mmCIF file with all atom_site columns, C-alpha atoms and ligand atoms in Angstrom:
data_model
loop_
_atom_site.group_PDB
_atom_site.id
_atom_site.type_symbol
_atom_site.label_atom_id
_atom_site.label_alt_id
_atom_site.label_comp_id
_atom_site.label_asym_id
_atom_site.label_entity_id
_atom_site.label_seq_id
_atom_site.pdbx_PDB_ins_code
_atom_site.Cartn_x
_atom_site.Cartn_y
_atom_site.Cartn_z
_atom_site.occupancy
_atom_site.B_iso_or_equiv
_atom_site.pdbx_formal_charge
_atom_site.auth_seq_id
_atom_site.auth_comp_id
_atom_site.auth_asym_id
_atom_site.auth_atom_id
_atom_site.pdbx_PDB_model_num
ATOM   1  C  CA  . MET S 1 1  ? 5.048   18.050  -2.142  1.00 0.00 ? 6  MET S CA  1
ATOM   2  C  CA  . SER S 1 2  ? 2.656   21.410  -3.007  1.00 0.00 ? 7  SER S CA  1
ATOM   3  C  CA  . PRO S 1 3  ? 4.510   24.334  -4.430  1.00 0.00 ? 8  PRO S CA  1
ATOM   4  C  CA  . THR S 1 4  ? 4.714   27.222  -2.137  1.00 0.00 ? 9  THR S CA  1
ATOM   5  C  CA  . THR S 1 5  ? 4.705   30.962  -2.915  1.00 0.00 ? 10 THR S CA  1
ATOM   6  C  CA  . ARG S 1 6  ? 7.680   32.790  -3.205  1.00 0.00 ? 11 ARG S CA  1
ATOM   7  C  CA  . ASN S 1 7  ? 8.359   36.553  -2.757  1.00 0.00 ? 12 ASN S CA  1
ATOM   8  C  CA  . LEU S 1 8  ? 9.189   36.802  -6.784  1.00 0.00 ? 13 LEU S CA  1
ATOM   9  C  CA  . ASP S 1 9  ? 7.336   37.717  -9.659  1.00 0.00 ? 14 ASP S CA  1
ATOM   10 C  CA  . CYS S 1 10 ? 7.341   35.980  -12.847 1.00 0.00 ? 15 CYS S CA  1
ATOM   11 C  CA  . PHE S 1 11 ? 7.247   37.398  -16.130 1.00 0.00 ? 16 PHE S CA  1
ATOM   12 C  CA  . CYS S 1 12 ? 3.231   37.020  -15.895 1.00 0.00 ? 17 CYS S CA  1
ATOM   13 C  CA  . GLY S 1 13 ? 2.987   39.458  -12.995 1.00 0.00 ? 18 GLY S CA  1
ATOM   14 C  CA  . LYS S 1 14 ? 2.107   36.552  -10.876 1.00 0.00 ? 19 LYS S CA  1
ATOM   15 C  CA  . ARG S 1 15 ? 3.753   35.260  -7.877  1.00 0.00 ? 20 ARG S CA  1
ATOM   16 C  CA  . ALA S 1 16 ? 6.458   32.849  -8.837  1.00 0.00 ? 21 ALA S CA  1
ATOM   17 C  CA  . VAL S 1 17 ? 6.407   29.324  -6.734  1.00 0.00 ? 22 VAL S CA  1
ATOM   18 C  CA  . THR S 1 18 ? 8.854   27.220  -5.186  1.00 0.00 ? 23 THR S CA  1
ATOM   19 C  CA  . ARG S 1 19 ? 8.792   23.240  -6.422  1.00 0.00 ? 24 ARG S CA  1
ATOM   20 C  CA  . THR S 1 20 ? 10.833  20.414  -5.830  1.00 0.00 ? 25 THR S CA  1
ATOM   21 C  CA  . THR S 1 21 ? 12.131  17.863  -9.021  1.00 0.00 ? 26 THR S CA  1
ATOM   22 C  CA  . TRP S 1 22 ? 12.433  14.513  -8.638  1.00 0.00 ? 27 TRP S CA  1
ATOM   23 C  CA  . THR S 1 23 ? 14.655  13.853  -11.858 1.00 0.00 ? 28 THR S CA  1
ATOM   24 C  CA  . LYS S 1 24 ? 17.398  11.694  -12.193 1.00 0.00 ? 29 LYS S CA  1
ATOM   25 C  CA  . GLU S 1 25 ? 19.949  14.877  -12.538 1.00 0.00 ? 30 GLU S CA  1
ATOM   26 C  CA  . ASN S 1 26 ? 18.432  16.558  -9.775  1.00 0.00 ? 31 ASN S CA  1
ATOM   27 C  CA  . PRO S 1 27 ? 16.483  14.390  -7.297  1.00 0.00 ? 32 PRO S CA  1
ATOM   28 C  CA  . GLY S 1 28 ? 14.916  16.773  -4.534  1.00 0.00 ? 33 GLY S CA  1
ATOM   29 C  CA  . ARG S 1 29 ? 16.372  19.862  -5.681  1.00 0.00 ? 34 ARG S CA  1
ATOM   30 C  CA  . ARG S 1 30 ? 13.986  22.953  -5.458  1.00 0.00 ? 35 ARG S CA  1
ATOM   31 C  CA  . PHE S 1 31 ? 13.562  25.542  -7.758  1.00 0.00 ? 36 PHE S CA  1
ATOM   32 C  CA  . ASN S 1 32 ? 11.426  28.777  -8.243  1.00 0.00 ? 37 ASN S CA  1
ATOM   33 C  CA  . ALA S 1 33 ? 9.111   29.208  -11.541 1.00 0.00 ? 38 ALA S CA  1
ATOM   34 C  CA  . CYS S 1 34 ? 5.753   30.093  -12.625 1.00 0.00 ? 39 CYS S CA  1
ATOM   35 C  CA  . LEU S 1 35 ? 2.543   29.155  -10.994 1.00 0.00 ? 40 LEU S CA  1
ATOM   36 C  CA  . HIS S 1 36 ? 2.092   27.802  -14.547 1.00 0.00 ? 41 HIS S CA  1
ATOM   37 C  CA  . PHE S 1 37 ? 5.295   26.016  -15.272 1.00 0.00 ? 42 PHE S CA  1
ATOM   38 C  CA  . GLY S 1 38 ? 5.026   23.020  -17.625 1.00 0.00 ? 43 GLY S CA  1
ATOM   39 C  CA  . ARG S 1 39 ? 1.602   24.370  -18.479 1.00 0.00 ? 44 ARG S CA  1
ATOM   40 C  CA  . GLY S 1 40 ? 2.289   27.083  -20.817 1.00 0.00 ? 45 GLY S CA  1
ATOM   41 C  CA  . GLY S 1 41 ? 3.319   29.648  -17.730 1.00 0.00 ? 46 GLY S CA  1
ATOM   42 C  CA  . CYS S 1 42 ? 6.589   31.794  -18.782 1.00 0.00 ? 47 CYS S CA  1
ATOM   43 C  CA  . ARG S 1 43 ? 10.276  31.714  -18.589 1.00 0.00 ? 48 ARG S CA  1
ATOM   44 C  CA  . LEU S 1 44 ? 10.738  32.346  -15.104 1.00 0.00 ? 49 LEU S CA  1
ATOM   45 C  CA  . PHE S 1 45 ? 13.232  29.495  -13.872 1.00 0.00 ? 50 PHE S CA  1
ATOM   46 C  CA  . GLU S 1 46 ? 16.060  29.824  -11.213 1.00 0.00 ? 51 GLU S CA  1
ATOM   47 C  CA  . TRP S 1 47 ? 17.011  26.896  -8.669  1.00 0.00 ? 52 TRP S CA  1
ATOM   48 C  CA  . GLU S 1 48 ? 16.646  27.603  -5.019  1.00 0.00 ? 53 GLU S CA  1
ATOM   49 C  CA  . ASP S 1 49 ? 19.020  25.040  -4.354  1.00 0.00 ? 54 ASP S CA  1
ATOM   50 C  CA  . PRO S 1 50 ? 22.727  24.722  -5.144  1.00 0.00 ? 55 PRO S CA  1
ATOM   51 C  CA  . PRO S 1 51 ? 23.855  22.269  -7.812  1.00 0.00 ? 56 PRO S CA  1
ATOM   52 C  CA  . MET S 1 52 ? 23.954  18.419  -6.315  1.00 0.00 ? 57 MET S CA  1
ATOM   53 C  CA  . CYS S 1 53 ? 26.805  16.636  -5.699  1.00 0.00 ? 58 CYS S CA  1
ATOM   54 C  CA  . HIS S 1 54 ? 27.609  13.391  -7.394  1.00 0.00 ? 59 HIS S CA  1
ATOM   55 C  CA  . ARG S 1 55 ? 27.293  11.575  -4.416  1.00 0.00 ? 60 ARG S CA  1
ATOM   56 C  CA  . ALA S 1 56 ? 23.518  12.817  -3.631  1.00 0.00 ? 61 ALA S CA  1
ATOM   57 C  CA  . LYS S 1 57 ? 22.620  12.145  -6.949  1.00 0.00 ? 62 LYS S CA  1
ATOM   58 C  CA  . ALA S 1 58 ? 23.754  8.633   -6.977  1.00 0.00 ? 63 ALA S CA  1
ATOM   59 C  CA  . ILE S 1 59 ? 22.137  7.602   -3.730  1.00 0.00 ? 64 ILE S CA  1
ATOM   60 C  CA  . ILE S 1 60 ? 18.784  9.737   -3.537  1.00 0.00 ? 65 ILE S CA  1
ATOM   61 C  CA  . PRO S 1 61 ? 17.222  7.577   -6.379  1.00 0.00 ? 66 PRO S CA  1
ATOM   62 C  CA  . GLY S 1 62 ? 17.904  4.149   -4.880  1.00 0.00 ? 67 GLY S CA  1
ATOM   63 C  CA  . LEU S 1 63 ? 16.597  5.453   -1.558  1.00 0.00 ? 68 LEU S CA  1
ATOM   64 C  CA  . LEU S 1 64 ? 13.071  6.742   -3.609  1.00 0.00 ? 69 LEU S CA  1
ATOM   65 C  CA  . ARG S 1 65 ? 13.179  3.408   -5.201  1.00 0.00 ? 70 ARG S CA  1
ATOM   66 C  CA  . LYS S 1 66 ? 13.478  1.636   -1.597  1.00 0.00 ? 71 LYS S CA  1
ATOM   67 C  CA  . ILE S 1 67 ? 10.752  4.013   -0.030  1.00 0.00 ? 72 ILE S CA  1
ATOM   68 C  CA  . ASN S 1 68 ? 8.101   3.503   -2.745  1.00 0.00 ? 73 ASN S CA  1
ATOM   69 C  CA  . LYS S 1 69 ? 8.518   -0.431  -2.463  1.00 0.00 ? 74 LYS S CA  1
ATOM   70 C  CA  . LEU S 1 70 ? 8.445   -0.148  1.255   1.00 0.00 ? 75 LEU S CA  1
ATOM   71 C  CA  . GLU S 1 71 ? 4.886   2.058   0.838   1.00 0.00 ? 76 GLU S CA  1
ATOM   72 C  CA  . GLY S 1 72 ? 3.471   -0.413  -1.489  1.00 0.00 ? 77 GLY S CA  1
ATOM   73 C  CA  . GLU S 1 73 ? 4.466   -3.469  0.601   1.00 0.00 ? 78 GLU S CA  1
ATOM   74 C  CA  . THR S 1 74 ? 3.032   -1.550  3.636   1.00 0.00 ? 79 THR S CA  1
ATOM   75 C  CA  . LYS S 1 75 ? -0.286  -1.012  1.851   1.00 0.00 ? 80 LYS S CA  1
ATOM   76 C  CA  . LYS S 1 76 ? -0.372  -4.780  1.039   1.00 0.00 ? 81 LYS S CA  1
ATOM   77 C  CA  . LEU S 1 77 ? 0.054   -5.742  4.604   1.00 0.00 ? 82 LEU S CA  1
ATOM   78 C  CA  . GLU S 1 78 ? -2.682  -3.136  6.018   1.00 0.00 ? 83 GLU S CA  1
ATOM   79 C  CA  . SER S 1 79 ? -5.123  -4.425  3.435   1.00 0.00 ? 84 SER S CA  1
ATOM   80 C  CA  . GLU S 1 80 ? -4.599  -8.159  4.863   1.00 0.00 ? 85 GLU S CA  1
ATOM   81 C  CA  . VAL S 1 81 ? -4.707  -6.940  8.366   1.00 0.00 ? 86 VAL S CA  1
ATOM   82 C  CA  . GLN S 1 82 ? -8.217  -5.306  7.305   1.00 0.00 ? 87 GLN S CA  1
ATOM   83 C  CA  . LYS S 1 83 ? -9.106  -8.480  5.571   1.00 0.00 ? 88 LYS S CA  1
ATOM   84 C  CA  . LEU S 1 84 ? -8.113  -11.029 8.821   1.00 0.00 ? 89 LEU S CA  1
ATOM   85 C  CA  . GLU S 1 85 ? -10.060 -8.269  11.358  1.00 0.00 ? 90 GLU S CA  1
ATOM   86 C  CA  . ASP S 1 86 ? -13.357 -8.648  9.147   1.00 0.00 ? 91 ASP S CA  1
ATOM   87 C  CA  . LYS S 1 87 ? -12.989 -12.349 9.371   1.00 0.00 ? 92 LYS S CA  1
ATOM   88 C  CA  . VAL S 1 88 ? -12.384 -12.442 13.442  1.00 0.00 ? 93 VAL S CA  1
ATOM   89 C  CA  . SER S 1 89 ? -15.369 -10.296 13.562  1.00 0.00 ? 94 SER S CA  1
ATOM   90 C  CA  . GLN S 1 90 ? -17.258 -12.348 11.610  1.00 0.00 ? 95 GLN S CA  1
ATOM   91 C  CA  . LEU S 1 91 ? -16.302 -15.434 13.881  1.00 0.00 ? 96 LEU S CA  1
ATOM   92 C  CA  . GLN S 1 92 ? -17.274 -13.423 17.279  1.00 0.00 ? 97 GLN S CA  1
ATOM   93 C  CA  . PRO S 1 93 ? -20.769 -14.353 18.474  1.00 0.00 ? 98 PRO S CA  1
HETATM 94 ZN ZN1 . LIG N 2 .  ? 4.845   33.038  -15.144 1.00 0.00 ? 20 LIG N ZN1 1
#
């Protein structure tokens, strides 16, 4: 997800942005930080969302793994379909 601008200025005087982290401790939790957070930006950091409950932390990483696996399988199948369609079009007179 791309960062969105927040009505909050960071210590650089720039507009802070809201991002989503996907760490094991905070999967899917949003925070507000400097536009250059992690790349030499200022120290502004505040959570947008409340702390995550234990159940969400336990479930979300597994769901993300399943989604990634299914997306990978979908890409493989789409590639197979394309190959078969190419073969069919070569067989047609
Ligand atoms: Zn900043």
